[in-house]
GROMACS .gro file of C-alpha atoms in nm:
model
  463
    1UNK     CA    1  -0.038  -0.007  -0.028
    2UNK     CA    2   0.309   0.167   0.054
    3UNK     CA    3   0.451   0.176  -0.278
    4UNK     CA    4   0.276   0.154  -0.639
    5UNK     CA    5   0.489  -0.110  -0.816
    6UNK     CA    6   0.441  -0.425  -0.538
    7UNK     CA    7   0.017  -0.455  -0.459
    8UNK     CA    8  -0.097  -0.505  -0.764
    9UNK     CA    9   0.148  -0.815  -0.760
   10UNK     CA   10   0.107  -1.086  -0.474
   11UNK     CA   11   0.024  -0.965  -0.197
   12UNK     CA   12  -0.246  -0.830  -0.325
   13UNK     CA   13  -0.412  -1.112  -0.637
   14UNK     CA   14  -0.260  -1.372  -0.501
   15UNK     CA   15  -0.355  -1.265  -0.077
   16UNK     CA   16  -0.440  -1.579   0.070
   17UNK     CA   17  -0.173  -1.796  -0.098
   18UNK     CA   18   0.000  -1.872   0.210
   19UNK     CA   19   0.117  -1.755   0.547
   20UNK     CA   20   0.481  -1.648   0.435
   21UNK     CA   21   0.309  -1.449   0.122
   22UNK     CA   22   0.094  -1.222   0.312
   23UNK     CA   23   0.395  -1.151   0.605
   24UNK     CA   24   0.516  -0.781   0.478
   25UNK     CA   25   0.172  -0.700   0.373
   26UNK     CA   26  -0.124  -0.920   0.521
   27UNK     CA   27  -0.168  -0.809   0.958
   28UNK     CA   28  -0.204  -0.394   0.844
   29UNK     CA   29  -0.302  -0.315   0.532
   30UNK     CA   30  -0.540  -0.606   0.408
   31UNK     CA   31  -0.712  -0.633   0.647
   32UNK     CA   32  -0.837  -0.268   0.699
   33UNK     CA   33  -0.784  -0.115   0.315
   34UNK     CA   34  -0.809  -0.508   0.174
   35UNK     CA   35  -0.911  -0.299  -0.130
   36UNK     CA   36  -1.277  -0.277  -0.319
   37UNK     CA   37  -1.111  -0.301  -0.591
   38UNK     CA   38  -0.975  -0.631  -0.593
   39UNK     CA   39  -1.256  -0.712  -0.415
   40UNK     CA   40  -1.436  -0.675  -0.735
   41UNK     CA   41  -1.262  -0.803  -0.997
   42UNK     CA   42  -1.269  -1.173  -0.870
   43UNK     CA   43  -1.361  -1.415  -0.539
   44UNK     CA   44  -1.031  -1.247  -0.310
   45UNK     CA   45  -0.989  -1.689  -0.175
   46UNK     CA   46  -1.207  -1.983  -0.365
   47UNK     CA   47  -1.442  -2.161  -0.249
   48UNK     CA   48  -1.466  -2.582  -0.298
   49UNK     CA   49  -1.762  -2.702  -0.486
   50UNK     CA   50  -1.921  -2.876  -0.199
   51UNK     CA   51  -1.956  -2.474   0.025
   52UNK     CA   52  -2.098  -2.282  -0.342
   53UNK     CA   53  -2.364  -2.586  -0.371
   54UNK     CA   54  -2.485  -2.553   0.000
   55UNK     CA   55  -2.497  -2.113  -0.083
   56UNK     CA   56  -2.670  -2.233  -0.441
   57UNK     CA   57  -2.944  -2.450  -0.245
   58UNK     CA   58  -3.014  -2.112   0.006
   59UNK     CA   59  -2.993  -1.879  -0.294
   60UNK     CA   60  -3.137  -2.061  -0.623
   61UNK     CA   61  -3.442  -2.101  -0.430
   62UNK     CA   62  -3.498  -1.764  -0.313
   63UNK     CA   63  -3.391  -1.562  -0.666
   64UNK     CA   64  -3.696  -1.872  -0.812
   65UNK     CA   65  -3.925  -1.740  -0.547
   66UNK     CA   66  -3.824  -1.374  -0.627
   67UNK     CA   67  -3.916  -1.432  -0.976
   68UNK     CA   68  -4.220  -1.569  -0.942
   69UNK     CA   69  -4.374  -1.373  -0.694
   70UNK     CA   70  -4.239  -1.033  -1.028
   71UNK     CA   71  -4.404  -1.227  -1.249
   72UNK     CA   72  -4.782  -1.330  -1.014
   73UNK     CA   73  -4.773  -0.965  -0.898
   74UNK     CA   74  -4.665  -0.789  -1.297
   75UNK     CA   75  -4.914  -0.480  -1.254
   76UNK     CA   76  -4.821  -0.428  -1.710
   77UNK     CA   77  -4.903  -0.069  -1.604
   78UNK     CA   78  -5.055   0.224  -1.335
   79UNK     CA   79  -5.400   0.195  -1.369
   80UNK     CA   80  -5.543   0.437  -1.559
   81UNK     CA   81  -5.768   0.757  -1.350
   82UNK     CA   82  -5.935   1.068  -1.484
   83UNK     CA   83  -5.691   1.322  -1.384
   84UNK     CA   84  -5.827   1.586  -1.016
   85UNK     CA   85  -5.673   1.875  -1.132
   86UNK     CA   86  -5.479   1.886  -0.827
   87UNK     CA   87  -5.178   1.885  -0.680
   88UNK     CA   88  -4.967   1.673  -0.955
   89UNK     CA   89  -5.235   1.505  -1.102
   90UNK     CA   90  -5.284   1.735  -1.354
   91UNK     CA   91  -5.236   1.831  -1.716
   92UNK     CA   92  -4.906   1.960  -1.785
   93UNK     CA   93  -4.725   2.161  -2.073
   94UNK     CA   94  -4.469   2.316  -2.143
   95UNK     CA   95  -4.435   2.725  -2.217
   96UNK     CA   96  -4.120   2.970  -2.263
   97UNK     CA   97  -4.171   3.351  -2.087
   98UNK     CA   98  -4.241   3.597  -2.380
   99UNK     CA   99  -4.188   3.878  -2.237
  100UNK     CA  100  -4.236   4.084  -1.915
  101UNK     CA  101  -4.292   4.426  -1.841
  102UNK     CA  102  -4.350   4.610  -1.482
  103UNK     CA  103  -4.692   4.702  -1.382
  104UNK     CA  104  -4.863   4.797  -1.102
  105UNK     CA  105  -5.007   4.524  -0.836
  106UNK     CA  106  -5.378   4.743  -0.850
  107UNK     CA  107  -5.370   4.759  -1.191
  108UNK     CA  108  -5.403   4.455  -1.225
  109UNK     CA  109  -5.580   4.346  -0.967
  110UNK     CA  110  -5.321   4.186  -0.818
  111UNK     CA  111  -5.468   4.180  -0.429
  112UNK     CA  112  -5.693   3.883  -0.361
  113UNK     CA  113  -5.648   3.920   0.021
  114UNK     CA  114  -5.837   4.266   0.116
  115UNK     CA  115  -5.608   4.521   0.346
  116UNK     CA  116  -5.674   4.463   0.715
  117UNK     CA  117  -5.471   4.777   0.793
  118UNK     CA  118  -5.243   4.532   1.032
  119UNK     CA  119  -4.893   4.493   0.896
  120UNK     CA  120  -4.818   4.291   1.220
  121UNK     CA  121  -4.950   3.978   1.066
  122UNK     CA  122  -4.830   3.778   0.770
  123UNK     CA  123  -5.179   3.844   0.607
  124UNK     CA  124  -5.159   4.212   0.695
  125UNK     CA  125  -4.801   4.266   0.474
  126UNK     CA  126  -4.874   4.039   0.246
  127UNK     CA  127  -5.206   4.276   0.132
  128UNK     CA  128  -5.025   4.569   0.163
  129UNK     CA  129  -4.722   4.480  -0.101
  130UNK     CA  130  -4.969   4.326  -0.333
  131UNK     CA  131  -5.154   4.682  -0.354
  132UNK     CA  132  -4.900   4.874  -0.316
  133UNK     CA  133  -4.580   4.730  -0.488
  134UNK     CA  134  -4.479   4.629  -0.899
  135UNK     CA  135  -4.607   4.367  -0.998
  136UNK     CA  136  -4.433   4.162  -1.296
  137UNK     CA  137  -4.661   4.107  -1.603
  138UNK     CA  138  -4.525   3.782  -1.756
  139UNK     CA  139  -4.654   3.657  -2.136
  140UNK     CA  140  -4.611   3.316  -2.216
  141UNK     CA  141  -4.603   3.075  -2.481
  142UNK     CA  142  -4.771   2.761  -2.465
  143UNK     CA  143  -4.474   2.536  -2.635
  144UNK     CA  144  -4.528   2.205  -2.646
  145UNK     CA  145  -4.904   1.948  -2.764
  146UNK     CA  146  -5.210   2.078  -2.914
  147UNK     CA  147  -5.235   2.460  -2.818
  148UNK     CA  148  -4.887   2.478  -2.942
  149UNK     CA  149  -4.854   2.905  -2.984
  150UNK     CA  150  -5.080   3.041  -2.785
  151UNK     CA  151  -4.955   3.242  -2.522
  152UNK     CA  152  -5.159   3.368  -2.202
  153UNK     CA  153  -5.081   3.609  -1.896
  154UNK     CA  154  -4.910   3.548  -1.563
  155UNK     CA  155  -4.907   3.852  -1.246
  156UNK     CA  156  -4.577   3.771  -1.059
  157UNK     CA  157  -4.677   3.915  -0.722
  158UNK     CA  158  -4.359   4.134  -0.584
  159UNK     CA  159  -4.345   3.892  -0.295
  160UNK     CA  160  -4.407   3.564  -0.476
  161UNK     CA  161  -4.113   3.292  -0.421
  162UNK     CA  162  -4.099   3.229  -0.813
  163UNK     CA  163  -4.007   3.464  -1.039
  164UNK     CA  164  -3.991   3.495  -1.393
  165UNK     CA  165  -3.735   3.629  -1.657
  166UNK     CA  166  -3.752   3.655  -2.011
  167UNK     CA  167  -3.689   3.324  -2.216
  168UNK     CA  168  -3.772   3.152  -1.873
  169UNK     CA  169  -3.867   2.786  -1.951
  170UNK     CA  170  -4.158   2.693  -1.767
  171UNK     CA  171  -4.360   2.436  -1.673
  172UNK     CA  172  -4.775   2.493  -1.732
  173UNK     CA  173  -5.079   2.358  -1.590
  174UNK     CA  174  -5.391   2.292  -1.865
  175UNK     CA  175  -5.711   2.249  -1.708
  176UNK     CA  176  -6.002   2.233  -2.004
  177UNK     CA  177  -6.285   2.248  -1.841
  178UNK     CA  178  -6.216   2.631  -1.683
  179UNK     CA  179  -6.322   2.935  -1.931
  180UNK     CA  180  -6.047   2.988  -2.176
  181UNK     CA  181  -5.846   3.235  -2.040
  182UNK     CA  182  -5.797   3.070  -1.737
  183UNK     CA  183  -5.700   2.709  -1.865
  184UNK     CA  184  -5.329   2.841  -1.850
  185UNK     CA  185  -5.148   2.942  -1.532
  186UNK     CA  186  -4.772   2.829  -1.450
  187UNK     CA  187  -4.650   2.605  -1.214
  188UNK     CA  188  -4.333   2.562  -1.190
  189UNK     CA  189  -4.022   2.646  -1.382
  190UNK     CA  190  -3.834   2.390  -1.685
  191UNK     CA  191  -3.553   2.272  -1.531
  192UNK     CA  192  -3.498   1.965  -1.683
  193UNK     CA  193  -3.173   2.057  -1.829
  194UNK     CA  194  -2.959   2.196  -1.543
  195UNK     CA  195  -3.064   1.833  -1.335
  196UNK     CA  196  -2.933   1.632  -1.707
  197UNK     CA  197  -2.643   1.820  -1.670
  198UNK     CA  198  -2.592   1.706  -1.289
  199UNK     CA  199  -2.665   1.351  -1.367
  200UNK     CA  200  -2.423   1.369  -1.652
  201UNK     CA  201  -2.144   1.518  -1.400
  202UNK     CA  202  -2.208   1.231  -1.152
  203UNK     CA  203  -2.222   0.951  -1.391
  204UNK     CA  204  -1.938   1.070  -1.577
  205UNK     CA  205  -1.748   1.133  -1.237
  206UNK     CA  206  -1.825   0.715  -1.132
  207UNK     CA  207  -1.684   0.603  -1.444
  208UNK     CA  208  -1.394   0.814  -1.439
  209UNK     CA  209  -1.318   0.721  -1.107
  210UNK     CA  210  -1.420   0.373  -1.042
  211UNK     CA  211  -1.406   0.224  -1.453
  212UNK     CA  212  -1.551  -0.094  -1.533
  213UNK     CA  213  -1.678  -0.108  -1.163
  214UNK     CA  214  -1.839   0.244  -1.166
  215UNK     CA  215  -2.009   0.165  -1.516
  216UNK     CA  216  -2.194  -0.163  -1.382
  217UNK     CA  217  -2.244   0.055  -1.044
  218UNK     CA  218  -2.421   0.293  -1.295
  219UNK     CA  219  -2.587  -0.015  -1.470
  220UNK     CA  220  -2.747  -0.183  -1.162
  221UNK     CA  221  -2.849   0.193  -1.091
  222UNK     CA  222  -3.095   0.229  -1.393
  223UNK     CA  223  -3.224  -0.193  -1.338
  224UNK     CA  224  -3.333   0.000  -0.942
  225UNK     CA  225  -3.457   0.227  -1.084
  226UNK     CA  226  -3.680   0.079  -1.334
  227UNK     CA  227  -3.756  -0.217  -1.143
  228UNK     CA  228  -3.911   0.044  -0.859
  229UNK     CA  229  -4.083   0.277  -1.181
  230UNK     CA  230  -4.200  -0.064  -1.368
  231UNK     CA  231  -4.291  -0.281  -1.098
  232UNK     CA  232  -4.343  -0.216  -0.772
  233UNK     CA  233  -4.500   0.160  -0.785
  234UNK     CA  234  -4.780   0.063  -1.027
  235UNK     CA  235  -4.832  -0.278  -0.860
  236UNK     CA  236  -4.880  -0.146  -0.601
  237UNK     CA  237  -5.159   0.118  -0.760
  238UNK     CA  238  -5.364  -0.160  -0.884
  239UNK     CA  239  -5.390  -0.267  -0.552
  240UNK     CA  240  -5.129  -0.541  -0.411
  241UNK     CA  241  -5.050  -0.527  -0.077
  242UNK     CA  242  -4.772  -0.320  -0.030
  243UNK     CA  243  -4.528  -0.455   0.191
  244UNK     CA  244  -4.531  -0.811  -0.023
  245UNK     CA  245  -4.455  -0.570  -0.352
  246UNK     CA  246  -4.193  -0.395  -0.138
  247UNK     CA  247  -4.015  -0.773   0.024
  248UNK     CA  248  -4.057  -0.900  -0.360
  249UNK     CA  249  -3.920  -0.536  -0.540
  250UNK     CA  250  -3.672  -0.476  -0.279
  251UNK     CA  251  -3.532  -0.775  -0.338
  252UNK     CA  252  -3.500  -0.846  -0.668
  253UNK     CA  253  -3.332  -0.520  -0.713
  254UNK     CA  254  -3.088  -0.671  -0.453
  255UNK     CA  255  -2.980  -0.984  -0.658
  256UNK     CA  256  -2.893  -0.723  -0.961
  257UNK     CA  257  -2.727  -0.504  -0.819
  258UNK     CA  258  -2.508  -0.714  -0.532
  259UNK     CA  259  -2.451  -0.971  -0.881
  260UNK     CA  260  -2.350  -0.688  -1.129
  261UNK     CA  261  -2.160  -0.479  -0.881
  262UNK     CA  262  -1.957  -0.790  -0.737
  263UNK     CA  263  -2.000  -1.063  -0.896
  264UNK     CA  264  -2.134  -1.404  -0.867
  265UNK     CA  265  -1.871  -1.533  -0.577
  266UNK     CA  266  -1.941  -1.655  -0.258
  267UNK     CA  267  -1.835  -1.344  -0.121
  268UNK     CA  268  -2.085  -1.145  -0.264
  269UNK     CA  269  -2.378  -1.441  -0.209
  270UNK     CA  270  -2.300  -1.355   0.158
  271UNK     CA  271  -2.406  -1.026   0.121
  272UNK     CA  272  -2.693  -1.108  -0.017
  273UNK     CA  273  -2.813  -1.366   0.310
  274UNK     CA  274  -2.717  -1.128   0.552
  275UNK     CA  275  -2.898  -0.828   0.336
  276UNK     CA  276  -3.189  -1.060   0.307
  277UNK     CA  277  -3.196  -1.095   0.704
  278UNK     CA  278  -3.131  -0.753   0.786
  279UNK     CA  279  -3.484  -0.713   0.551
  280UNK     CA  280  -3.679  -0.936   0.780
  281UNK     CA  281  -3.604  -0.818   1.061
  282UNK     CA  282  -3.660  -0.466   0.957
  283UNK     CA  283  -3.979  -0.589   0.744
  284UNK     CA  284  -4.078  -0.733   1.137
  285UNK     CA  285  -4.026  -0.402   1.359
  286UNK     CA  286  -4.207  -0.167   1.104
  287UNK     CA  287  -4.457  -0.318   1.038
  288UNK     CA  288  -4.493  -0.412   1.458
  289UNK     CA  289  -4.427  -0.039   1.537
  290UNK     CA  290  -4.580   0.087   1.282
  291UNK     CA  291  -4.961  -0.071   1.432
  292UNK     CA  292  -4.810   0.026   1.722
  293UNK     CA  293  -4.813   0.366   1.707
  294UNK     CA  294  -5.099   0.354   1.470
  295UNK     CA  295  -4.917   0.534   1.214
  296UNK     CA  296  -5.160   0.520   0.960
  297UNK     CA  297  -4.941   0.681   0.629
  298UNK     CA  298  -5.143   0.956   0.527
  299UNK     CA  299  -5.022   1.266   0.644
  300UNK     CA  300  -4.964   1.499   0.407
  301UNK     CA  301  -5.127   1.666   0.054
  302UNK     CA  302  -4.977   1.387  -0.131
  303UNK     CA  303  -5.090   1.109   0.062
  304UNK     CA  304  -5.378   1.227   0.095
  305UNK     CA  305  -5.447   1.294  -0.270
  306UNK     CA  306  -5.326   0.932  -0.327
  307UNK     CA  307  -5.620   0.793  -0.131
  308UNK     CA  308  -5.796   0.985  -0.279
  309UNK     CA  309  -5.759   0.842  -0.623
  310UNK     CA  310  -5.668   0.520  -0.426
  311UNK     CA  311  -5.858   0.473  -0.133
  312UNK     CA  312  -5.814   0.080  -0.170
  313UNK     CA  313  -5.426   0.132  -0.061
  314UNK     CA  314  -5.276   0.053   0.241
  315UNK     CA  315  -5.105   0.339   0.369
  316UNK     CA  316  -4.997   0.238   0.635
  317UNK     CA  317  -4.842  -0.082   0.501
  318UNK     CA  318  -4.702   0.234   0.199
  319UNK     CA  319  -4.493   0.361   0.450
  320UNK     CA  320  -4.338   0.004   0.513
  321UNK     CA  321  -4.270  -0.031   0.202
  322UNK     CA  322  -4.059   0.267   0.193
  323UNK     CA  323  -3.907   0.158   0.480
  324UNK     CA  324  -3.778  -0.191   0.338
  325UNK     CA  325  -3.624   0.014  -0.011
  326UNK     CA  326  -3.531   0.341   0.130
  327UNK     CA  327  -3.325   0.116   0.374
  328UNK     CA  328  -3.193  -0.166   0.117
  329UNK     CA  329  -2.928   0.073  -0.009
  330UNK     CA  330  -2.745   0.110   0.295
  331UNK     CA  331  -2.772  -0.235   0.414
  332UNK     CA  332  -2.610  -0.333   0.046
  333UNK     CA  333  -2.318  -0.106   0.198
  334UNK     CA  334  -2.317  -0.292   0.546
  335UNK     CA  335  -2.318  -0.622   0.407
  336UNK     CA  336  -2.046  -0.592   0.159
  337UNK     CA  337  -1.792  -0.392   0.381
  338UNK     CA  338  -1.851  -0.681   0.646
  339UNK     CA  339  -1.824  -0.972   0.383
  340UNK     CA  340  -1.487  -0.827   0.201
  341UNK     CA  341  -1.356  -0.743   0.591
  342UNK     CA  342  -1.371  -1.137   0.649
  343UNK     CA  343  -1.254  -1.221   0.370
  344UNK     CA  344  -0.942  -1.055   0.391
  345UNK     CA  345  -0.883  -1.052   0.732
  346UNK     CA  346  -0.906  -1.490   0.611
  347UNK     CA  347  -0.647  -1.423   0.336
  348UNK     CA  348  -0.405  -1.264   0.646
  349UNK     CA  349  -0.456  -1.509   0.833
  350UNK     CA  350  -0.529  -1.838   0.695
  351UNK     CA  351  -0.505  -2.009   1.015
  352UNK     CA  352  -0.753  -1.745   1.173
  353UNK     CA  353  -1.050  -1.962   1.270
  354UNK     CA  354  -1.468  -1.853   1.304
  355UNK     CA  355  -1.393  -1.674   1.598
  356UNK     CA  356  -1.115  -1.486   1.575
  357UNK     CA  357  -1.211  -1.372   1.231
  358UNK     CA  358  -1.554  -1.323   1.388
  359UNK     CA  359  -1.460  -1.099   1.632
  360UNK     CA  360  -1.205  -0.921   1.400
  361UNK     CA  361  -1.447  -0.808   1.175
  362UNK     CA  362  -1.678  -0.742   1.455
  363UNK     CA  363  -1.444  -0.407   1.551
  364UNK     CA  364  -1.422  -0.305   1.138
  365UNK     CA  365  -1.777  -0.342   1.140
  366UNK     CA  366  -1.848  -0.099   1.464
  367UNK     CA  367  -1.651   0.165   1.305
  368UNK     CA  368  -1.906   0.143   1.007
  369UNK     CA  369  -2.220   0.172   1.248
  370UNK     CA  370  -2.102   0.420   1.386
  371UNK     CA  371  -2.087   0.635   1.062
  372UNK     CA  372  -2.359   0.458   0.885
  373UNK     CA  373  -2.625   0.497   1.172
  374UNK     CA  374  -2.552   0.882   1.178
  375UNK     CA  375  -2.572   0.914   0.799
  376UNK     CA  376  -2.916   0.770   0.832
  377UNK     CA  377  -3.061   1.052   1.100
  378UNK     CA  378  -2.872   1.340   0.957
  379UNK     CA  379  -3.046   1.292   0.676
  380UNK     CA  380  -3.387   1.198   0.761
  381UNK     CA  381  -3.304   1.546   0.964
  382UNK     CA  382  -3.259   1.727   0.684
  383UNK     CA  383  -3.505   1.563   0.438
  384UNK     CA  384  -3.733   1.677   0.768
  385UNK     CA  385  -3.564   2.093   0.791
  386UNK     CA  386  -3.845   2.243   0.709
  387UNK     CA  387  -4.121   2.081   0.906
  388UNK     CA  388  -3.875   2.121   1.232
  389UNK     CA  389  -3.849   2.470   1.172
  390UNK     CA  390  -4.177   2.489   1.214
  391UNK     CA  391  -4.199   2.304   1.509
  392UNK     CA  392  -3.887   2.496   1.637
  393UNK     CA  393  -4.047   2.856   1.540
  394UNK     CA  394  -4.414   2.708   1.706
  395UNK     CA  395  -4.179   2.639   2.008
  396UNK     CA  396  -4.322   2.296   2.046
  397UNK     CA  397  -4.208   2.094   2.353
  398UNK     CA  398  -3.966   1.795   2.175
  399UNK     CA  399  -4.231   1.553   2.281
  400UNK     CA  400  -4.525   1.716   2.146
  401UNK     CA  401  -4.295   1.749   1.817
  402UNK     CA  402  -4.239   1.368   1.855
  403UNK     CA  403  -4.565   1.268   1.933
  404UNK     CA  404  -4.743   1.373   1.561
  405UNK     CA  405  -4.754   1.153   1.346
  406UNK     CA  406  -4.557   1.357   1.088
  407UNK     CA  407  -4.298   1.328   1.273
  408UNK     CA  408  -4.332   1.015   1.418
  409UNK     CA  409  -4.318   0.847   1.096
  410UNK     CA  410  -3.956   1.009   1.057
  411UNK     CA  411  -3.857   0.867   1.366
  412UNK     CA  412  -4.003   0.520   1.313
  413UNK     CA  413  -3.865   0.479   0.990
  414UNK     CA  414  -3.517   0.644   1.102
  415UNK     CA  415  -3.505   0.411   1.417
  416UNK     CA  416  -3.655   0.043   1.229
  417UNK     CA  417  -3.348   0.156   0.910
  418UNK     CA  418  -3.104   0.198   1.208
  419UNK     CA  419  -3.194  -0.113   1.411
  420UNK     CA  420  -3.152  -0.289   1.038
  421UNK     CA  421  -2.846  -0.199   0.991
  422UNK     CA  422  -2.700  -0.246   1.343
  423UNK     CA  423  -2.829  -0.589   1.365
  424UNK     CA  424  -2.672  -0.623   0.969
  425UNK     CA  425  -2.283  -0.624   1.145
  426UNK     CA  426  -2.281  -0.954   1.357
  427UNK     CA  427  -2.548  -1.116   1.144
  428UNK     CA  428  -2.301  -1.061   0.757
  429UNK     CA  429  -1.950  -1.121   1.039
  430UNK     CA  430  -2.138  -1.481   1.124
  431UNK     CA  431  -2.223  -1.567   0.767
  432UNK     CA  432  -1.839  -1.442   0.625
  433UNK     CA  433  -1.664  -1.624   0.942
  434UNK     CA  434  -1.864  -1.942   0.915
  435UNK     CA  435  -1.856  -1.920   0.560
  436UNK     CA  436  -1.489  -1.856   0.498
  437UNK     CA  437  -1.376  -2.053   0.788
  438UNK     CA  438  -1.597  -2.378   0.607
  439UNK     CA  439  -1.446  -2.356   0.280
  440UNK     CA  440  -1.132  -2.562   0.225
  441UNK     CA  441  -1.046  -2.570  -0.124
  442UNK     CA  442  -0.722  -2.787  -0.256
  443UNK     CA  443  -0.517  -2.961  -0.043
  444UNK     CA  444  -0.340  -2.771   0.285
  445UNK     CA  445  -0.030  -2.570   0.176
  446UNK     CA  446   0.202  -2.663   0.373
  447UNK     CA  447   0.547  -2.582   0.123
  448UNK     CA  448   0.647  -2.211   0.054
  449UNK     CA  449   0.560  -2.071  -0.240
  450UNK     CA  450   0.672  -2.195  -0.555
  451UNK     CA  451   0.565  -1.975  -0.810
  452UNK     CA  452   0.198  -1.755  -0.839
  453UNK     CA  453   0.003  -2.007  -0.909
  454UNK     CA  454  -0.205  -2.156  -0.686
  455UNK     CA  455  -0.352  -2.522  -0.673
  456UNK     CA  456  -0.695  -2.529  -0.588
  457UNK     CA  457  -1.022  -2.423  -0.742
  458UNK     CA  458  -1.128  -2.134  -0.882
  459UNK     CA  459  -0.811  -1.991  -0.875
  460UNK     CA  460  -0.517  -2.003  -1.170
  461UNK     CA  461  -0.398  -1.671  -1.213
  462UNK     CA  462  -0.050  -1.470  -1.284
  463UNK     CA  463   0.082  -1.152  -1.315
   0.00000   0.00000   0.00000
């Protein structure tokens, strides 16, 4: 690890050949850093045919059950419904700001709130600004759909959170039942280009740094979104049990992503088993506490709209499905890291038994847990920051904040996911230690290494 020419030779590519070969590198660098690049290109240690059969006997029926479940529950698309014109359930088209002129707010009757004369209240300040300030009159041209080329006017008040600029691309909503002059209105700005540019920068960074492994990670990400959009979401909308759909969909994503990114190896299979056990624990705990805390899953405008459009959907089940899917990504990271750590420890010292491997691996896992749990909690807190700020403004006590359903949902989501993450470390470490210790490929290595070729199955490399 200290010089670039040496690690790519025998210590990295042939770790685990003999105890003598690992003396220069095995005791510190290999267990702690092991390097994921070495993990990805092949199994860190060969496994016997018998052990491969045992792992296959567990995973093949599981993968078959997931495939059958997807076939049975495959929705064939989201169900059709009549648009309500509320929230996201609106017809939209692209538009563009053609002209922008300054006008007096009074002259265009911009104020919809009668002036109270009391500027100490938000309503009073809003009404006064709308009546006395300078508004903008934007001419919007519809650039897509059957009414392409049609124009309409939009009044932008001085205190509006969204201000428009000339030649700006916007998203307009279309209400066919409204009077002609009111059929179109601006609901958002078009930010597709900066979002696509950011996604492109992300993809390039992943491929440049991760190379082929990064490319496979991007493909796995695309497959994950495909499963989410073509199976999980439509199946829930069709009325299937959200928990069952989430478990099957998350399992499919897990199998595809892990094997695609890390290869069809015994080590990846152990990570899959550890992830599966942790997901089952998260599902059980989530189901229990969501029911015990009487969390309905219907806490905001979006979930209310879903419930109004599809009243047959189990909203609490949808909440649990979100917990499972949200925990999957972090679980993959933890289980793969723990499995790789145990494999590298075994290569550094092949004489270590399962107990010694477990103790060494769990020490690495404790550091991982401390950072991952903190990351998960901060991620949820960051997403709910406006809500937490609102409670802070209201001078609500910590107890009343935590008791509100909106915050209680996030607490349950965070803590249940964190418990699953914590449990995944000892579970995966124990599985990896048992598997790698039970494996005895080839004859025992009792002679000094005579060359880079190792006897046994699954490993004959030269550098």
